[in-house]
Amino acid sequence: MSKAISQVPFAVNEPVRTYEPGSAEVKSLIATYKQMWKEKVEIPMNIGGKEVKTGEKVTLTSPQDHQHDLGFYHKGTMQHVDDAIKAAMEAKEKWNTLGWEHRAAIFLKAADLIAGPYRDRLNAATMIGQSKNVHQAEIDAACEFIDFLRFNVEFMTEMYAEQPISDQGIWNRAEYRPLEGFCFAVTPFNFTAIAGNLPTCMAMMGNVVVWKPSNNQIYSAKVIMDALTEAGLPGGVINMIFTDGKSTAEKVLAHPDFAALHFTGSTKVFQGMWKLMGDNIHNYKTYPRIVGETGGKDFIMVHPSANVEAVATGMVRGAFEYQGQKCSAASRAYIPRSLWNDVKKVMETQLASVKMGSPEDPSNFVNAVIDKNSFDKCKGYIERAQASKDAEVIFGGKCDDKKGWFVEPTVIETTNPKYESVCEEIFGPILSVYVYEDQDWKATLKLVDETSPYSLTGSIFAQDRYAIDEAYKALENAAGNFYINDKPTGAVVGQQPFGGARASGTNDKAGSKMNLLRWVSVRSVKETFVSPKDYRYPYLG
Ligand code: NAD
């Protein structure tokens, strides 16, 4: 294989299945869901390619039914963190020296397995464990993860092909070495694709990885690990551990061989880890690479020239799909007084038809929030808004935790642009609306830019091209992913590389070559064909 400059298959986005009522694909997915719902799963960790069972069993339940026993996972201790680091370091040399075509083949095979025989299982695990409806599971767990795998293989080869120029008599080369040491991937609950991408993109570049998924995503993490194993990923390249986040970070980030952190999750956790890395900087053999994609307070800014139906649809989809638990979810909307009554009417009509319940019924648009913490947090914001003189709950507001963690899609209208629900990340199905006077358009753009410390996603809705241009310029640094006349969610790999700046992260754009560059350390090689044999240059005479 290394005796050819191979070309990898051209990456295209995985077609999204539509799961129309009565279709064979929806029947198959729901049948898999029902089967997995009733079987009791046992989920071991995976260290050095071996299943590790500790006997400390943690029961798995589902957000849509917190009393339902799905089985259990094996919780690990700090000894397992040590074991995972050791297994990674032992796997390092063989993995590093394997030709890149073999690495590419493993991840391309994993993509095909997930597109085919694993698709229903990965989607169903995401529906059961993370409470996503069929569409949300399909665009995340299946399609986005498949896209990450296929596009990253293509980006890797594009990167390898980028080579320096050479003068006469010499040959310059760039070698894209994996990092020295091991990498650490810490992943969130809300996207199965992110959980899969963070460790695999580092491994793809020749690195070895310790991966700690969120406790709330362990069911789909198991399916990812099963698919990678079947695809032929050698033991020790990605080690999946179920350990306490804080103590694991303290141990891993103090290790001399720690070389990189690839994190997605909340801002506070990321900042805590960055601080730990600072404290340990003198211990490391190499300066660590740090990539973190974190929180957001994503906006929809509406100009008086906007189309009312497009705005209302952007609000309903942008704020309430996956219960607002996307880092990109619209959570604050700024609407001009002249449009508000019409936007409100269309939004209320649309919301009145939204059904909430278990993903087992595909007609439910909204499902449960992830856990009790999230439920209590959402309920707190709603209750405080109901009691506040600055705010009014104009839609939804009911919370029901009898069976699952259900929070109705809720709209809060506030007269205070700095009201708490406009400024803080809630990560639930709550949208705050601030109505501005049409003549205050310019000042409101400034307000949008300055209201939150985040800068992840945002949308501008307008038909007036000058207004679009003005918002585009005024909000240059307010969002890493900026949308014009569309909702601020749903970035597609290869099309809208994703990430934000300010408190939202390091903006290293998941699903792009920019991200992969972080996981290599380039060696520049100069070879001289006819070496000089005398130190004297011509100018010396
Ligand atoms: P979280 O920060 O609670 O958890 C993320 C991961 O960190 C989990 O694996 C968790 O176990 C671990 N962790 C928790 N405390 C830790 C600690 N003290 N030290 C080390 N690790 C620790 O986040 P979450 O609730 O799983 O996910 C939601 C958050 O993720 C939101 O803030 C959301 O905006 C953000 N997010 C951002 C993006 C993005 O691309 N910007 C994408 C998805 C989610």
PDB file of C-alpha atoms in Angstrom, residues 116-353:
ATOM      1  CA  GLY A 116     -25.403  -0.004   7.142  1.00  0.00           C
ATOM      2  CA  PRO A 117     -25.681  -2.684   9.817  1.00  0.00           C
ATOM      3  CA  TYR A 118     -25.068  -0.390  12.819  1.00  0.00           C
ATOM      4  CA  ARG A 119     -27.306   2.468  11.729  1.00  0.00           C
ATOM      5  CA  ASP A 120     -30.506   1.448  13.522  1.00  0.00           C
ATOM      6  CA  ARG A 121     -28.666   0.384  16.675  1.00  0.00           C
ATOM      7  CA  LEU A 122     -26.696   3.643  16.930  1.00  0.00           C
ATOM      8  CA  ASN A 123     -29.800   5.748  16.258  1.00  0.00           C
ATOM      9  CA  ALA A 124     -31.942   3.711  18.675  1.00  0.00           C
ATOM     10  CA  ALA A 125     -29.303   3.923  21.430  1.00  0.00           C
ATOM     11  CA  THR A 126     -29.295   7.716  20.935  1.00  0.00           C
ATOM     12  CA  MET A 127     -33.105   7.831  21.059  1.00  0.00           C
ATOM     13  CA  ILE A 128     -33.212   5.722  24.212  1.00  0.00           C
ATOM     14  CA  GLY A 129     -30.237   7.114  26.097  1.00  0.00           C
ATOM     15  CA  GLN A 130     -30.308  10.761  25.018  1.00  0.00           C
ATOM     16  CA  SER A 131     -34.008  11.167  24.126  1.00  0.00           C
ATOM     17  CA  LYS A 132     -33.713  12.206  20.473  1.00  0.00           C
ATOM     18  CA  ASN A 133     -36.561  11.729  18.022  1.00  0.00           C
ATOM     19  CA  VAL A 134     -35.987   9.718  14.830  1.00  0.00           C
ATOM     20  CA  HIS A 135     -34.950  12.769  12.813  1.00  0.00           C
ATOM     21  CA  GLN A 136     -32.612  14.193  15.463  1.00  0.00           C
ATOM     22  CA  ALA A 137     -31.020  10.767  15.986  1.00  0.00           C
ATOM     23  CA  GLU A 138     -30.577  10.274  12.233  1.00  0.00           C
ATOM     24  CA  ILE A 139     -28.923  13.659  11.555  1.00  0.00           C
ATOM     25  CA  ASP A 140     -26.631  13.283  14.579  1.00  0.00           C
ATOM     26  CA  ALA A 141     -25.768   9.696  15.388  1.00  0.00           C
ATOM     27  CA  ALA A 142     -25.811   8.231  11.904  1.00  0.00           C
ATOM     28  CA  CYS A 143     -25.252  10.999   9.355  1.00  0.00           C
ATOM     29  CA  GLU A 144     -23.005  13.475  11.141  1.00  0.00           C
ATOM     30  CA  PHE A 145     -20.748  10.767  12.545  1.00  0.00           C
ATOM     31  CA  ILE A 146     -20.475   9.047   9.145  1.00  0.00           C
ATOM     32  CA  ASP A 147     -19.658  12.436   7.595  1.00  0.00           C
ATOM     33  CA  PHE A 148     -16.976  13.135  10.204  1.00  0.00           C
ATOM     34  CA  LEU A 149     -15.312   9.800   9.455  1.00  0.00           C
ATOM     35  CA  ARG A 150     -15.408  10.072   5.654  1.00  0.00           C
ATOM     36  CA  PHE A 151     -14.578  13.775   5.356  1.00  0.00           C
ATOM     37  CA  ASN A 152     -11.771  13.569   7.901  1.00  0.00           C
ATOM     38  CA  VAL A 153     -10.140  10.797   5.857  1.00  0.00           C
ATOM     39  CA  GLU A 154     -10.281  13.106   2.850  1.00  0.00           C
ATOM     40  CA  PHE A 155      -8.967  16.097   4.845  1.00  0.00           C
ATOM     41  CA  MET A 156      -6.124  13.934   6.184  1.00  0.00           C
ATOM     42  CA  THR A 157      -4.962  13.081   2.671  1.00  0.00           C
ATOM     43  CA  GLU A 158      -5.307  16.698   1.513  1.00  0.00           C
ATOM     44  CA  MET A 159      -3.125  17.694   4.440  1.00  0.00           C
ATOM     45  CA  TYR A 160      -0.532  15.021   3.689  1.00  0.00           C
ATOM     46  CA  ALA A 161      -0.445  16.239   0.086  1.00  0.00           C
ATOM     47  CA  GLU A 162       0.389  19.783   1.171  1.00  0.00           C
ATOM     48  CA  GLN A 163       4.131  19.914   0.687  1.00  0.00           C
ATOM     49  CA  PRO A 164       6.717  22.712   0.572  1.00  0.00           C
ATOM     50  CA  ILE A 165       8.455  23.860  -2.600  1.00  0.00           C
ATOM     51  CA  SER A 166      11.997  22.714  -3.296  1.00  0.00           C
ATOM     52  CA  ASP A 167      14.946  24.619  -4.762  1.00  0.00           C
ATOM     53  CA  GLN A 168      17.291  23.051  -7.274  1.00  0.00           C
ATOM     54  CA  GLY A 169      19.415  20.266  -5.830  1.00  0.00           C
ATOM     55  CA  ILE A 170      17.272  19.734  -2.751  1.00  0.00           C
ATOM     56  CA  TRP A 171      14.011  18.055  -1.854  1.00  0.00           C
ATOM     57  CA  ASN A 172      11.888  19.545   0.949  1.00  0.00           C
ATOM     58  CA  ARG A 173       9.209  17.517   2.588  1.00  0.00           C
ATOM     59  CA  ALA A 174       6.664  17.970   5.380  1.00  0.00           C
ATOM     60  CA  GLU A 175       5.902  14.983   7.534  1.00  0.00           C
ATOM     61  CA  TYR A 176       2.691  15.164   9.566  1.00  0.00           C
ATOM     62  CA  ARG A 177       3.716  13.289  12.697  1.00  0.00           C
ATOM     63  CA  PRO A 178       1.256  12.339  15.423  1.00  0.00           C
ATOM     64  CA  LEU A 179       1.831  14.104  18.738  1.00  0.00           C
ATOM     65  CA  GLU A 180       4.347  12.668  21.191  1.00  0.00           C
ATOM     66  CA  GLY A 181       2.520  11.094  24.118  1.00  0.00           C
ATOM     67  CA  PHE A 182      -1.202  10.341  24.343  1.00  0.00           C
ATOM     68  CA  CYS A 183      -4.341  12.404  23.722  1.00  0.00           C
ATOM     69  CA  PHE A 184      -7.385  12.905  25.957  1.00  0.00           C
ATOM     70  CA  ALA A 185     -10.926  13.177  24.548  1.00  0.00           C
ATOM     71  CA  VAL A 186     -13.709  14.342  26.883  1.00  0.00           C
ATOM     72  CA  THR A 187     -17.128  14.371  25.256  1.00  0.00           C
ATOM     73  CA  PRO A 188     -20.627  15.735  26.046  1.00  0.00           C
ATOM     74  CA  PHE A 189     -24.015  14.013  26.223  1.00  0.00           C
ATOM     75  CA  ASN A 190     -25.793  15.882  23.492  1.00  0.00           C
ATOM     76  CA  PHE A 191     -24.211  14.654  20.251  1.00  0.00           C
ATOM     77  CA  THR A 192     -23.327  11.047  19.540  1.00  0.00           C
ATOM     78  CA  ALA A 193     -21.399  12.308  16.505  1.00  0.00           C
ATOM     79  CA  ILE A 194     -19.215  14.583  18.644  1.00  0.00           C
ATOM     80  CA  ALA A 195     -18.572  11.734  21.069  1.00  0.00           C
ATOM     81  CA  GLY A 196     -17.421   9.627  18.124  1.00  0.00           C
ATOM     82  CA  ASN A 197     -15.500  12.361  16.329  1.00  0.00           C
ATOM     83  CA  LEU A 198     -13.339  13.672  19.144  1.00  0.00           C
ATOM     84  CA  PRO A 199     -11.389  10.453  19.781  1.00  0.00           C
ATOM     85  CA  THR A 200     -11.493   9.122  16.199  1.00  0.00           C
ATOM     86  CA  CYS A 201     -10.141  12.225  14.466  1.00  0.00           C
ATOM     87  CA  MET A 202      -7.120  12.219  16.764  1.00  0.00           C
ATOM     88  CA  ALA A 203      -6.591   8.470  16.245  1.00  0.00           C
ATOM     89  CA  MET A 204      -6.941   8.930  12.487  1.00  0.00           C
ATOM     90  CA  MET A 205      -3.901  11.221  12.530  1.00  0.00           C
ATOM     91  CA  GLY A 206      -1.852   8.436  14.157  1.00  0.00           C
ATOM     92  CA  ASN A 207      -2.441   9.336  17.817  1.00  0.00           C
ATOM     93  CA  VAL A 208      -3.463   7.119  20.711  1.00  0.00           C
ATOM     94  CA  VAL A 209      -6.352   8.241  22.878  1.00  0.00           C
ATOM     95  CA  VAL A 210      -7.952   8.008  26.303  1.00  0.00           C
ATOM     96  CA  TRP A 211     -11.655   8.737  25.805  1.00  0.00           C
ATOM     97  CA  LYS A 212     -14.037   9.667  28.618  1.00  0.00           C
ATOM     98  CA  PRO A 213     -17.630   9.965  27.375  1.00  0.00           C
ATOM     99  CA  SER A 214     -20.416  11.639  29.339  1.00  0.00           C
ATOM    100  CA  ASN A 215     -22.296   9.374  31.772  1.00  0.00           C
ATOM    101  CA  ASN A 216     -25.439  10.369  29.890  1.00  0.00           C
ATOM    102  CA  GLN A 217     -24.197   9.074  26.538  1.00  0.00           C
ATOM    103  CA  ILE A 218     -22.781   5.693  27.515  1.00  0.00           C
ATOM    104  CA  TYR A 219     -25.338   3.579  25.623  1.00  0.00           C
ATOM    105  CA  SER A 220     -24.510   5.092  22.221  1.00  0.00           C
ATOM    106  CA  ALA A 221     -20.797   5.245  23.159  1.00  0.00           C
ATOM    107  CA  LYS A 222     -20.884   1.458  23.466  1.00  0.00           C
ATOM    108  CA  VAL A 223     -22.338   1.117  19.953  1.00  0.00           C
ATOM    109  CA  ILE A 224     -19.606   3.424  18.597  1.00  0.00           C
ATOM    110  CA  MET A 225     -16.928   1.277  20.269  1.00  0.00           C
ATOM    111  CA  ASP A 226     -18.521  -1.914  18.904  1.00  0.00           C
ATOM    112  CA  ALA A 227     -18.471  -0.492  15.367  1.00  0.00           C
ATOM    113  CA  LEU A 228     -14.845   0.675  15.684  1.00  0.00           C
ATOM    114  CA  THR A 229     -13.825  -2.748  16.976  1.00  0.00           C
ATOM    115  CA  GLU A 230     -15.575  -4.501  14.097  1.00  0.00           C
ATOM    116  CA  ALA A 231     -13.900  -2.062  11.703  1.00  0.00           C
ATOM    117  CA  GLY A 232     -10.553  -3.397  12.935  1.00  0.00           C
ATOM    118  CA  LEU A 233      -9.334  -0.597  15.204  1.00  0.00           C
ATOM    119  CA  PRO A 234      -6.397  -2.170  17.073  1.00  0.00           C
ATOM    120  CA  GLY A 235      -6.630  -2.468  20.866  1.00  0.00           C
ATOM    121  CA  GLY A 236      -5.206   0.455  22.852  1.00  0.00           C
ATOM    122  CA  VAL A 237      -5.635   3.078  20.107  1.00  0.00           C
ATOM    123  CA  ILE A 238      -8.860   4.395  21.671  1.00  0.00           C
ATOM    124  CA  ASN A 239      -9.443   3.465  25.303  1.00  0.00           C
ATOM    125  CA  MET A 240     -12.958   4.155  26.567  1.00  0.00           C
ATOM    126  CA  ILE A 241     -13.305   4.670  30.310  1.00  0.00           C
ATOM    127  CA  PHE A 242     -16.301   5.426  32.527  1.00  0.00           C
ATOM    128  CA  THR A 243     -14.725   7.320  35.396  1.00  0.00           C
ATOM    129  CA  ASP A 244     -15.428  10.451  37.403  1.00  0.00           C
ATOM    130  CA  GLY A 245     -14.741  13.480  35.180  1.00  0.00           C
ATOM    131  CA  LYS A 246     -13.007  15.724  37.681  1.00  0.00           C
ATOM    132  CA  SER A 247     -10.656  13.139  39.198  1.00  0.00           C
ATOM    133  CA  THR A 248      -9.891  11.707  35.754  1.00  0.00           C
ATOM    134  CA  ALA A 249      -8.932  15.134  34.477  1.00  0.00           C
ATOM    135  CA  GLU A 250      -6.712  15.713  37.527  1.00  0.00           C
ATOM    136  CA  LYS A 251      -4.883  12.446  36.880  1.00  0.00           C
ATOM    137  CA  VAL A 252      -4.605  12.652  33.108  1.00  0.00           C
ATOM    138  CA  LEU A 253      -3.611  16.316  32.984  1.00  0.00           C
ATOM    139  CA  ALA A 254      -0.791  15.751  35.478  1.00  0.00           C
ATOM    140  CA  HIS A 255       0.790  12.984  33.365  1.00  0.00           C
ATOM    141  CA  PRO A 256       4.132  13.845  31.678  1.00  0.00           C
ATOM    142  CA  ASP A 257       3.051  12.092  28.447  1.00  0.00           C
ATOM    143  CA  PHE A 258      -0.210  14.061  28.137  1.00  0.00           C
ATOM    144  CA  ALA A 259      -0.064  15.691  24.688  1.00  0.00           C
ATOM    145  CA  ALA A 260      -3.526  17.008  23.781  1.00  0.00           C
ATOM    146  CA  LEU A 261      -7.017  17.751  25.053  1.00  0.00           C
ATOM    147  CA  HIS A 262      -9.987  17.507  22.699  1.00  0.00           C
ATOM    148  CA  PHE A 263     -12.993  18.669  24.698  1.00  0.00           C
ATOM    149  CA  THR A 264     -16.616  19.497  24.015  1.00  0.00           C
ATOM    150  CA  GLY A 265     -18.866  20.429  26.913  1.00  0.00           C
ATOM    151  CA  SER A 266     -19.566  23.323  29.212  1.00  0.00           C
ATOM    152  CA  THR A 267     -17.406  26.424  29.462  1.00  0.00           C
ATOM    153  CA  LYS A 268     -16.780  26.084  33.195  1.00  0.00           C
ATOM    154  CA  VAL A 269     -15.430  22.530  32.911  1.00  0.00           C
ATOM    155  CA  PHE A 270     -13.161  23.520  30.021  1.00  0.00           C
ATOM    156  CA  GLN A 271     -11.803  26.520  31.886  1.00  0.00           C
ATOM    157  CA  GLY A 272     -11.117  24.302  34.920  1.00  0.00           C
ATOM    158  CA  MET A 273      -9.135  21.892  32.749  1.00  0.00           C
ATOM    159  CA  TRP A 274      -7.189  24.701  31.080  1.00  0.00           C
ATOM    160  CA  LYS A 275      -6.193  25.928  34.540  1.00  0.00           C
ATOM    161  CA  LEU A 276      -5.037  22.421  35.486  1.00  0.00           C
ATOM    162  CA  MET A 277      -2.902  22.276  32.349  1.00  0.00           C
ATOM    163  CA  GLY A 278      -1.369  25.619  33.306  1.00  0.00           C
ATOM    164  CA  ASP A 279      -0.543  24.293  36.762  1.00  0.00           C
ATOM    165  CA  ASN A 280       1.109  21.207  35.222  1.00  0.00           C
ATOM    166  CA  ILE A 281       2.887  22.910  32.331  1.00  0.00           C
ATOM    167  CA  HIS A 282       6.377  22.246  33.734  1.00  0.00           C
ATOM    168  CA  ASN A 283       5.613  18.487  33.957  1.00  0.00           C
ATOM    169  CA  TYR A 284       4.878  17.883  30.306  1.00  0.00           C
ATOM    170  CA  LYS A 285       7.356  16.516  27.776  1.00  0.00           C
ATOM    171  CA  THR A 286       5.718  18.633  25.095  1.00  0.00           C
ATOM    172  CA  TYR A 287       3.360  21.620  25.080  1.00  0.00           C
ATOM    173  CA  PRO A 288      -0.159  20.220  24.904  1.00  0.00           C
ATOM    174  CA  ARG A 289      -2.582  21.052  22.117  1.00  0.00           C
ATOM    175  CA  ILE A 290      -5.847  22.368  23.536  1.00  0.00           C
ATOM    176  CA  VAL A 291      -9.097  22.324  21.607  1.00  0.00           C
ATOM    177  CA  GLY A 292     -12.362  23.032  23.402  1.00  0.00           C
ATOM    178  CA  GLU A 293     -15.817  23.731  22.000  1.00  0.00           C
ATOM    179  CA  THR A 294     -18.073  24.912  24.796  1.00  0.00           C
ATOM    180  CA  GLY A 295     -21.257  26.824  25.664  1.00  0.00           C
ATOM    181  CA  GLY A 296     -23.392  29.242  23.699  1.00  0.00           C
ATOM    182  CA  LYS A 297     -26.161  31.801  23.979  1.00  0.00           C
ATOM    183  CA  ASP A 298     -27.201  31.777  20.383  1.00  0.00           C
ATOM    184  CA  PHE A 299     -29.292  34.543  18.882  1.00  0.00           C
ATOM    185  CA  ILE A 300     -31.876  35.246  16.231  1.00  0.00           C
ATOM    186  CA  MET A 301     -31.799  38.895  15.165  1.00  0.00           C
ATOM    187  CA  VAL A 302     -34.773  40.017  13.088  1.00  0.00           C
ATOM    188  CA  HIS A 303     -34.946  43.092  10.850  1.00  0.00           C
ATOM    189  CA  PRO A 304     -38.306  44.776  10.061  1.00  0.00           C
ATOM    190  CA  SER A 305     -37.931  43.599   6.438  1.00  0.00           C
ATOM    191  CA  ALA A 306     -37.870  39.908   7.457  1.00  0.00           C
ATOM    192  CA  ASN A 307     -40.375  37.297   6.319  1.00  0.00           C
ATOM    193  CA  VAL A 308     -42.673  36.500   9.251  1.00  0.00           C
ATOM    194  CA  GLU A 309     -43.186  32.780   8.553  1.00  0.00           C
ATOM    195  CA  ALA A 310     -39.448  32.233   8.033  1.00  0.00           C
ATOM    196  CA  VAL A 311     -38.696  33.955  11.362  1.00  0.00           C
ATOM    197  CA  ALA A 312     -41.307  31.970  13.313  1.00  0.00           C
ATOM    198  CA  THR A 313     -40.139  28.677  11.784  1.00  0.00           C
ATOM    199  CA  GLY A 314     -36.511  29.531  12.540  1.00  0.00           C
ATOM    200  CA  MET A 315     -37.495  30.213  16.146  1.00  0.00           C
ATOM    201  CA  VAL A 316     -39.513  27.012  16.603  1.00  0.00           C
ATOM    202  CA  ARG A 317     -36.965  24.719  14.958  1.00  0.00           C
ATOM    203  CA  GLY A 318     -33.911  26.605  16.184  1.00  0.00           C
ATOM    204  CA  ALA A 319     -34.990  26.793  19.817  1.00  0.00           C
ATOM    205  CA  PHE A 320     -36.921  23.575  20.408  1.00  0.00           C
ATOM    206  CA  GLU A 321     -35.462  20.793  18.287  1.00  0.00           C
ATOM    207  CA  TYR A 322     -33.739  18.362  20.645  1.00  0.00           C
ATOM    208  CA  GLN A 323     -35.333  20.316  23.503  1.00  0.00           C
ATOM    209  CA  GLY A 324     -32.924  23.216  23.011  1.00  0.00           C
ATOM    210  CA  GLN A 325     -30.027  20.982  24.044  1.00  0.00           C
ATOM    211  CA  LYS A 326     -27.839  21.847  21.087  1.00  0.00           C
ATOM    212  CA  CYS A 327     -24.926  24.136  21.762  1.00  0.00           C
ATOM    213  CA  SER A 328     -26.207  26.030  18.714  1.00  0.00           C
ATOM    214  CA  ALA A 329     -29.865  26.251  19.843  1.00  0.00           C
ATOM    215  CA  ALA A 330     -31.507  29.654  19.480  1.00  0.00           C
ATOM    216  CA  SER A 331     -32.136  30.887  22.996  1.00  0.00           C
ATOM    217  CA  ARG A 332     -32.643  34.641  22.544  1.00  0.00           C
ATOM    218  CA  ALA A 333     -34.575  36.388  19.789  1.00  0.00           C
ATOM    219  CA  TYR A 334     -34.719  40.120  19.061  1.00  0.00           C
ATOM    220  CA  ILE A 335     -37.896  41.050  17.176  1.00  0.00           C
ATOM    221  CA  PRO A 336     -38.893  44.533  15.909  1.00  0.00           C
ATOM    222  CA  ARG A 337     -42.125  45.897  17.374  1.00  0.00           C
ATOM    223  CA  SER A 338     -43.664  46.178  13.867  1.00  0.00           C
ATOM    224  CA  LEU A 339     -43.393  42.395  13.301  1.00  0.00           C
ATOM    225  CA  TRP A 340     -43.892  41.014  16.779  1.00  0.00           C
ATOM    226  CA  ASN A 341     -47.662  40.449  16.751  1.00  0.00           C
ATOM    227  CA  ASP A 342     -47.510  38.576  13.441  1.00  0.00           C
ATOM    228  CA  VAL A 343     -44.421  36.544  14.396  1.00  0.00           C
ATOM    229  CA  LYS A 344     -46.019  35.651  17.724  1.00  0.00           C
ATOM    230  CA  LYS A 345     -49.233  34.504  16.038  1.00  0.00           C
ATOM    231  CA  VAL A 346     -47.446  32.227  13.562  1.00  0.00           C
ATOM    232  CA  MET A 347     -45.097  30.915  16.243  1.00  0.00           C
ATOM    233  CA  GLU A 348     -47.999  30.124  18.588  1.00  0.00           C
ATOM    234  CA  THR A 349     -49.926  28.373  15.818  1.00  0.00           C
ATOM    235  CA  GLN A 350     -46.877  26.252  15.002  1.00  0.00           C
ATOM    236  CA  LEU A 351     -46.134  25.488  18.657  1.00  0.00           C
ATOM    237  CA  ALA A 352     -49.746  24.522  19.342  1.00  0.00           C
ATOM    238  CA  SER A 353     -49.302  21.548  16.998  1.00  0.00           C
TER     239      SER A 353
END
